[in-house]
Amino acid sequence: MPVPLPTALVVDDSRLLRNNQGGIRASDLRGGRLLHSTIESVETDGLYLQGTTDTTDHFRILSDTIRGHENYWLSSYDIDSLFVDSTTVLETQDGFATGFRAAKITNSVFDNIRSGEAFDLEGYLGGGVLVTNVTMRGDPSCRRCATGFVFYGVPSSVFGLTAANLYHAVEQMYAPGTVSHSNITDATAGVYGYDNSGAASRSYVLATTMSNVTRGIDNTQGSVVADSLDLTSGVYGVYTVGTLFSPSGVDTVRNSTIRNFDTGVQISDSTAVIIGNTFLNSTTYHLRTDGNGTATDSAIVLSNTFSCAPPNVGIVSYYGYGMSYRVTGNTFSGCGEGVNLSSTTFGSASVRNNVFTMPPNTTAPAIMIPSPIRAEV
């Protein structure tokens, strides 16, 4: 049988209330557990944990309630393995962990988050974070004031997140991450990513529903794989930005339904792949791709449906600039302009086997490809 890890601290079935010195503070901690306990309205940290210099420190937070908005509900430093399960965190503003090698948060609720980040996890030790079946809600008296999860420099996997009334539901910074089978409503950004290190971290957002989000996916200088999404209502469904000096890889949006945004998808980067999506009732563009102005920049747009119902002559279904293009097997209906592809210096465009049904009162062409692009239609 495996030898159990040593436990230095166990707090079970306890209530720690209104303590201005904090709830629990433990340093040089080899291991511990907080079970079936309540920490409420303390003036400093609810839990302050400091590990040792070895690699086996561990702490488990199981079936607890932590309440109070003038503190970090958790500050964890150098605890190698951190596990939060079936815990409720109420009316607090921040949680923080760094120096861990693995962390898991599961079956827990963060409610009435006042400000800051509900849980900020910072890595660099090669470990990762797993999140499953977590609910996060911001304070109803302060719309979109708080952020949910922040993963900084640490790979992350989020499954089954329910998030509402947050600034960013999930932030992925300087590391790859996955958000899948989740539901996000009323957020400034559902999944936000940033990485200007040149590593081109990839963000996967899969089988997720978002509604009333200013930007469903907002990614700068990383790359995005968005698959099987249902996105409703906002400014951008998917928005990505790269730079000529920091290549970020291929941005892919596929098999998704994107409706009622100003712009359904905007990719300002070197390579865009848009396959098998349904775009409904955008108010400016269904799809926009902007290259960096190099000969290798390209957009592949295949087997999508672009629809305006009722017909709207003010909408451009697909606008592209500064790239080469392959546009094949798409259906365009009810929008004032179908495909408008341009560049000032170079490029080619193959627009084949598409179906266009234009509004009767439109004055724009179904296909516009001005020179110097070499066109095959």
Coordinates of C-alpha atoms in Angstrom, one line a residue:
M1 CA 0.0 0.0 0.0
P2 CA 1.2 3.5 -0.7
V3 CA 2.4 5.4 2.3
P4 CA 0.1 8.4 3.0
L5 CA 1.5 11.8 2.9
P6 CA 2.1 13.5 6.3
T7 CA -0.5 15.9 7.4
A8 CA 0.5 18.9 9.5
L9 CA -2.9 20.6 10.0
V10 CA -6.5 19.3 10.1
V11 CA -9.4 21.6 10.8
D12 CA -12.7 19.7 10.8
D13 CA -16.3 20.9 11.5
S14 CA -15.2 24.2 12.9
R15 CA -16.6 27.8 12.7
L16 CA -14.2 30.7 12.6
L17 CA -16.1 34.0 12.8
R18 CA -15.3 37.7 12.8
N19 CA -11.6 37.4 13.6
N20 CA -9.6 40.5 12.6
Q21 CA -6.4 38.4 12.5
G22 CA -7.7 36.1 9.7
G23 CA -9.1 32.7 9.7
I24 CA -6.3 30.2 9.4
R25 CA -2.6 31.0 9.0
A26 CA -0.1 28.2 8.5
S27 CA 3.6 28.4 7.5
D28 CA 6.1 25.7 6.6
L29 CA 3.1 23.5 5.9
R30 CA 3.8 20.0 4.7
G31 CA 0.1 19.1 4.3
G32 CA -3.4 19.7 5.7
R33 CA -7.1 19.7 5.3
L34 CA -10.0 22.0 5.9
L35 CA -13.2 20.0 6.1
H36 CA -16.9 20.9 6.7
S37 CA -16.0 24.2 8.3
T38 CA -17.0 27.9 8.0
I39 CA -14.7 30.9 7.9
E40 CA -16.8 34.1 8.0
S41 CA -16.1 37.9 7.8
V42 CA -12.4 37.9 8.9
E43 CA -10.5 41.1 8.4
T44 CA -7.4 39.6 6.6
D45 CA -7.1 36.3 4.7
G46 CA -9.6 33.5 5.3
L47 CA -6.8 31.0 4.6
Y48 CA -3.1 31.9 4.4
L49 CA -0.9 28.9 3.5
Q50 CA 2.8 28.8 3.1
G51 CA 4.5 25.6 2.0
T52 CA 8.0 24.2 2.5
T53 CA 10.9 23.9 0.1
D54 CA 10.2 20.3 -0.8
T55 CA 7.9 19.1 -3.6
T56 CA 5.2 17.2 -1.7
D57 CA 3.3 19.9 0.2
H58 CA -0.5 19.4 -0.1
F59 CA -3.7 21.0 1.1
R60 CA -7.3 20.1 0.6
I61 CA -10.3 22.4 1.1
L62 CA -13.4 20.1 1.3
S63 CA -17.1 21.0 1.7
D64 CA -16.4 24.4 3.4
T65 CA -18.0 27.9 3.4
I66 CA -15.8 31.0 3.3
R67 CA -17.5 34.4 3.5
G68 CA -16.3 38.0 3.7
H69 CA -15.4 40.7 1.3
E70 CA -12.5 42.5 3.1
N71 CA -10.0 39.7 2.6
Y72 CA -8.5 37.1 0.3
W73 CA -10.5 34.0 0.8
L74 CA -7.3 32.1 0.0
S75 CA -3.6 33.1 -0.3
S76 CA -1.5 30.0 -1.1
Y77 CA 2.3 30.1 -1.6
D78 CA 4.4 27.0 -2.5
I79 CA 1.7 24.4 -1.7
D80 CA 2.7 21.9 -4.4
S81 CA -0.8 20.2 -4.6
L82 CA -3.9 22.3 -4.0
F83 CA -7.4 20.8 -4.1
V84 CA -10.7 22.6 -3.6
D85 CA -13.9 20.5 -3.7
S86 CA -17.5 21.2 -2.9
T87 CA -16.8 24.5 -1.3
T88 CA -18.8 27.8 -1.3
V89 CA -17.1 31.1 -1.4
L90 CA -19.4 34.1 -0.8
E91 CA -19.1 37.9 -0.9
T92 CA -15.3 37.9 -1.2
Q93 CA -13.0 39.6 -3.6
D94 CA -9.8 37.6 -4.3
G95 CA -8.2 34.2 -4.2
F96 CA -4.6 33.7 -5.0
A97 CA -2.3 30.7 -5.4
T98 CA 1.3 30.5 -6.7
G99 CA 4.2 28.1 -6.5
F100 CA 2.0 25.0 -7.0
R101 CA 2.7 22.0 -9.2
A102 CA -0.9 20.9 -9.6
A103 CA -4.3 22.5 -8.7
K104 CA -7.8 21.2 -9.0
I105 CA -11.1 23.1 -8.3
T106 CA -14.2 21.1 -8.6
N107 CA -18.0 21.1 -7.7
S108 CA -17.7 24.6 -6.0
V109 CA -19.6 27.9 -6.1
F110 CA -18.2 31.4 -6.0
D111 CA -21.1 33.8 -5.5
N112 CA -21.5 37.5 -5.1
I113 CA -17.9 38.1 -6.0
R114 CA -17.3 41.7 -5.1
S115 CA -14.2 42.7 -7.1
G116 CA -10.8 41.6 -8.1
E117 CA -10.4 37.9 -9.2
A118 CA -12.3 35.1 -7.7
F119 CA -9.3 32.8 -8.2
D120 CA -5.9 33.9 -9.6
L121 CA -3.6 31.0 -10.2
E122 CA 0.0 31.8 -11.2
G123 CA 2.3 29.0 -12.4
Y124 CA 5.7 28.5 -14.0
L125 CA 6.6 25.2 -12.3
G126 CA 5.3 23.0 -15.1
G127 CA 2.1 22.0 -13.4
G128 CA -1.4 22.7 -14.5
V129 CA -4.9 23.6 -13.3
L130 CA -8.0 21.5 -13.7
V131 CA -11.5 23.1 -13.1
T132 CA -14.7 21.0 -13.3
N133 CA -18.3 21.9 -12.5
V134 CA -17.7 25.3 -11.0
T135 CA -20.3 28.2 -10.8
M136 CA -19.1 31.8 -10.6
R137 CA -21.4 34.9 -10.2
G138 CA -20.6 38.5 -9.7
D139 CA -22.2 40.8 -7.2
P140 CA -25.6 41.8 -8.5
S141 CA -25.1 45.4 -7.3
C142 CA -21.9 45.9 -9.4
R143 CA -22.3 44.7 -13.0
R144 CA -19.3 43.0 -14.5
C145 CA -16.9 44.3 -11.7
A146 CA -15.1 41.1 -10.9
T147 CA -13.1 38.5 -12.9
G148 CA -13.6 34.7 -12.5
F149 CA -10.5 32.6 -13.1
V150 CA -7.1 34.0 -14.0
F151 CA -4.5 31.5 -15.2
Y152 CA -1.1 33.3 -15.5
G153 CA 1.8 31.3 -16.9
V154 CA 0.1 28.0 -16.2
P155 CA -1.8 25.6 -18.5
S156 CA -5.4 25.2 -17.6
S157 CA -8.4 23.1 -18.4
V158 CA -11.9 24.3 -17.5
F159 CA -14.9 22.0 -18.0
G160 CA -18.5 22.7 -17.0
L161 CA -18.1 26.3 -15.9
T162 CA -21.2 28.3 -15.3
A163 CA -20.4 32.1 -15.1
A164 CA -22.5 35.2 -15.0
N165 CA -22.1 39.0 -14.4
L166 CA -18.3 39.0 -14.7
Y167 CA -15.7 41.3 -16.4
H168 CA -13.8 38.3 -17.8
A169 CA -15.1 34.8 -17.0
V170 CA -11.8 33.2 -17.8
E171 CA -8.3 34.7 -18.4
Q172 CA -5.6 32.7 -20.1
M173 CA -2.3 34.6 -19.8
Y174 CA 1.1 33.4 -21.2
A175 CA 0.0 29.7 -21.4
P176 CA -2.3 27.5 -23.3
G177 CA -5.7 26.7 -22.0
T178 CA -9.0 25.0 -22.7
V179 CA -12.6 26.0 -21.9
S180 CA -15.2 23.4 -22.8
H181 CA -18.9 22.5 -22.2
S182 CA -19.4 25.7 -20.3
N183 CA -22.1 28.5 -20.1
I184 CA -21.1 32.1 -19.8
T185 CA -23.6 35.0 -19.7
D186 CA -23.3 38.8 -19.1
A187 CA -19.6 39.3 -19.4
T188 CA -17.2 41.8 -21.0
A189 CA -15.2 38.8 -22.3
G190 CA -16.1 35.2 -22.0
V191 CA -12.6 33.9 -22.6
Y192 CA -9.7 36.4 -22.7
G193 CA -6.2 35.4 -23.8
Y194 CA -2.9 37.3 -24.0
D195 CA 0.6 36.3 -24.8
N196 CA 3.2 38.6 -26.3
S197 CA 6.1 36.4 -25.4
G198 CA 6.4 34.9 -28.9
A199 CA 5.3 31.5 -27.7
A200 CA 1.9 31.8 -29.4
S201 CA -0.1 30.1 -26.7
R202 CA -3.2 28.4 -28.0
S203 CA -6.6 28.9 -26.5
Y204 CA -9.2 26.1 -27.1
V205 CA -12.9 27.0 -26.6
L206 CA -15.1 24.1 -27.3
A207 CA -18.8 23.2 -27.0
T208 CA -19.6 26.3 -25.0
T209 CA -22.6 28.6 -24.9
M210 CA -22.2 32.4 -24.4
S211 CA -24.9 35.1 -24.4
N212 CA -24.8 38.9 -23.8
V213 CA -21.0 39.0 -24.0
T214 CA -19.3 42.1 -25.3
R215 CA -16.6 39.8 -26.8
G216 CA -17.2 36.1 -26.5
I217 CA -13.5 35.2 -27.2
D218 CA -10.9 38.0 -27.1
N219 CA -7.4 37.0 -27.8
T220 CA -4.2 39.0 -28.4
Q221 CA -1.0 37.5 -29.9
G222 CA -2.0 34.0 -29.1
S223 CA -4.0 31.6 -31.4
V224 CA -7.6 30.4 -31.0
V225 CA -9.4 27.1 -31.8
A226 CA -13.2 27.8 -31.4
D227 CA -15.3 24.7 -32.1
S228 CA -19.0 23.9 -31.6
L229 CA -19.9 27.2 -29.9
D230 CA -23.3 28.9 -29.6
L231 CA -22.8 32.6 -29.2
T232 CA -25.5 35.2 -28.9
S233 CA -25.5 39.0 -28.7
G234 CA -22.6 41.4 -28.2
V235 CA -20.0 43.4 -30.1
Y236 CA -17.7 40.5 -31.3
G237 CA -18.4 36.8 -31.1
V238 CA -14.7 36.0 -31.7
Y239 CA -12.0 38.7 -31.8
T240 CA -8.3 37.9 -32.3
V241 CA -5.3 40.2 -32.9
G242 CA -1.8 39.2 -33.9
T243 CA 1.2 41.2 -35.0
L244 CA 3.7 41.0 -37.8
F245 CA 6.5 40.8 -35.2
S246 CA 4.9 38.1 -33.0
P247 CA 3.5 35.2 -35.1
S248 CA 0.6 33.6 -33.3
G249 CA -0.3 30.6 -35.4
V250 CA -3.6 29.7 -37.0
D251 CA -6.9 31.0 -35.8
T252 CA -9.7 28.6 -36.4
V253 CA -13.5 28.9 -36.0
R254 CA -15.6 25.9 -36.9
N255 CA -19.0 24.3 -36.5
S256 CA -20.4 27.2 -34.5
T257 CA -23.5 29.4 -34.5
I258 CA -22.9 33.1 -34.1
R259 CA -25.9 35.4 -34.0
N260 CA -26.8 39.1 -33.2
F261 CA -23.3 40.6 -32.9
D262 CA -22.0 43.8 -34.4
T263 CA -19.3 41.6 -36.0
G264 CA -19.6 37.8 -35.7
V265 CA -15.9 37.0 -36.2
Q266 CA -13.0 39.3 -36.7
I267 CA -9.5 37.9 -37.1
S268 CA -6.6 40.3 -37.5
D269 CA -3.8 37.9 -37.9
S270 CA -1.7 35.9 -40.4
T271 CA -3.9 32.9 -40.9
A272 CA -7.7 32.4 -40.5
V273 CA -9.6 29.1 -41.0
I274 CA -13.4 29.5 -40.9
I275 CA -15.3 26.3 -41.6
G276 CA -18.9 25.0 -41.2
N277 CA -20.3 28.0 -39.2
T278 CA -23.7 29.7 -39.2
F279 CA -23.7 33.5 -39.0
L280 CA -27.0 35.2 -38.3
N281 CA -28.1 38.8 -38.2
S282 CA -24.8 40.7 -37.5
T283 CA -25.1 44.4 -37.8
T284 CA -21.8 45.3 -39.5
Y285 CA -19.9 42.2 -40.7
H286 CA -20.6 38.5 -40.3
L287 CA -16.9 37.8 -40.9
R288 CA -13.9 40.0 -41.2
T289 CA -10.3 38.9 -41.7
D290 CA -7.3 41.3 -41.8
G291 CA -3.8 40.1 -42.6
N292 CA -0.5 41.6 -41.7
G293 CA 0.4 42.5 -45.2
T294 CA 2.8 39.7 -46.0
A295 CA 2.6 37.2 -48.9
T296 CA 2.0 34.3 -46.6
D297 CA -1.2 35.7 -45.0
S298 CA -4.2 33.7 -45.9
A299 CA -7.9 33.1 -45.1
I300 CA -9.8 29.8 -45.8
V301 CA -13.6 30.2 -45.6
L302 CA -15.4 26.9 -46.4
S303 CA -19.0 25.7 -46.1
N304 CA -20.4 28.5 -43.9
T305 CA -23.9 30.0 -43.9
F306 CA -24.2 33.8 -43.8
S307 CA -27.8 35.0 -43.3
C308 CA -29.6 38.2 -42.7
A309 CA -33.3 37.8 -41.9
P310 CA -35.1 40.0 -42.6
P311 CA -32.8 41.2 -45.4
N312 CA -30.4 44.0 -44.5
V313 CA -28.6 45.9 -47.2
G314 CA -26.2 47.5 -44.6
I315 CA -24.4 44.2 -43.8
V316 CA -21.3 42.8 -45.4
S317 CA -21.2 39.1 -45.1
Y318 CA -17.5 38.7 -45.5
Y319 CA -14.9 41.4 -45.7
G320 CA -11.2 40.6 -46.1
Y321 CA -8.1 42.8 -46.4
G322 CA -4.4 42.2 -46.9
M323 CA -4.5 38.4 -47.5
S324 CA -4.9 35.7 -50.0
Y325 CA -8.3 33.9 -49.9
R326 CA -10.1 30.7 -50.6
V327 CA -13.9 31.0 -50.3
T328 CA -15.7 27.9 -51.3
G329 CA -19.0 26.1 -50.7
N330 CA -20.7 28.9 -48.7
T331 CA -24.3 30.1 -48.7
F332 CA -25.0 33.9 -48.6
S333 CA -28.6 35.1 -48.2
G334 CA -30.3 38.4 -47.4
C335 CA -27.2 40.6 -46.7
G336 CA -26.4 43.7 -48.7
E337 CA -22.9 42.6 -49.8
G338 CA -21.6 39.1 -50.1
V339 CA -17.8 38.9 -50.5
N340 CA -15.5 42.0 -50.5
L341 CA -11.8 41.0 -50.7
S342 CA -9.1 43.5 -51.1
S343 CA -5.4 44.2 -50.8
T344 CA -3.1 47.1 -51.8
T345 CA 0.0 45.1 -52.8
F346 CA -0.5 41.4 -53.5
G347 CA -2.7 38.4 -53.1
S348 CA -5.0 35.9 -54.9
A349 CA -8.6 34.9 -54.3
S350 CA -10.5 31.8 -55.3
V351 CA -14.2 32.2 -54.9
R352 CA -15.9 29.1 -56.2
N353 CA -19.1 27.1 -55.7
N354 CA -20.9 29.5 -53.4
V355 CA -24.6 30.4 -53.4
F356 CA -25.7 34.1 -53.2
T357 CA -29.2 35.3 -52.7
M358 CA -29.1 39.1 -52.5
P359 CA -31.8 41.5 -51.3
P360 CA -33.7 43.0 -54.2
N361 CA -32.9 46.6 -53.2
T362 CA -29.1 46.2 -52.7
T363 CA -26.8 48.2 -54.8
A364 CA -23.6 46.3 -53.9
P365 CA -22.3 43.3 -55.8
A366 CA -22.4 39.7 -54.5
I367 CA -18.6 39.5 -55.1
M368 CA -16.2 42.4 -55.2
I369 CA -12.4 41.7 -55.7
P370 CA -10.6 44.8 -56.9
S371 CA -7.0 44.7 -58.2
P372 CA -4.2 43.9 -57.5
I373 CA -5.7 40.7 -56.3
R374 CA -5.6 37.9 -58.8
A375 CA -9.2 36.5 -58.8
E376 CA -10.7 33.1 -59.8
V377 CA -14.5 33.1 -59.7

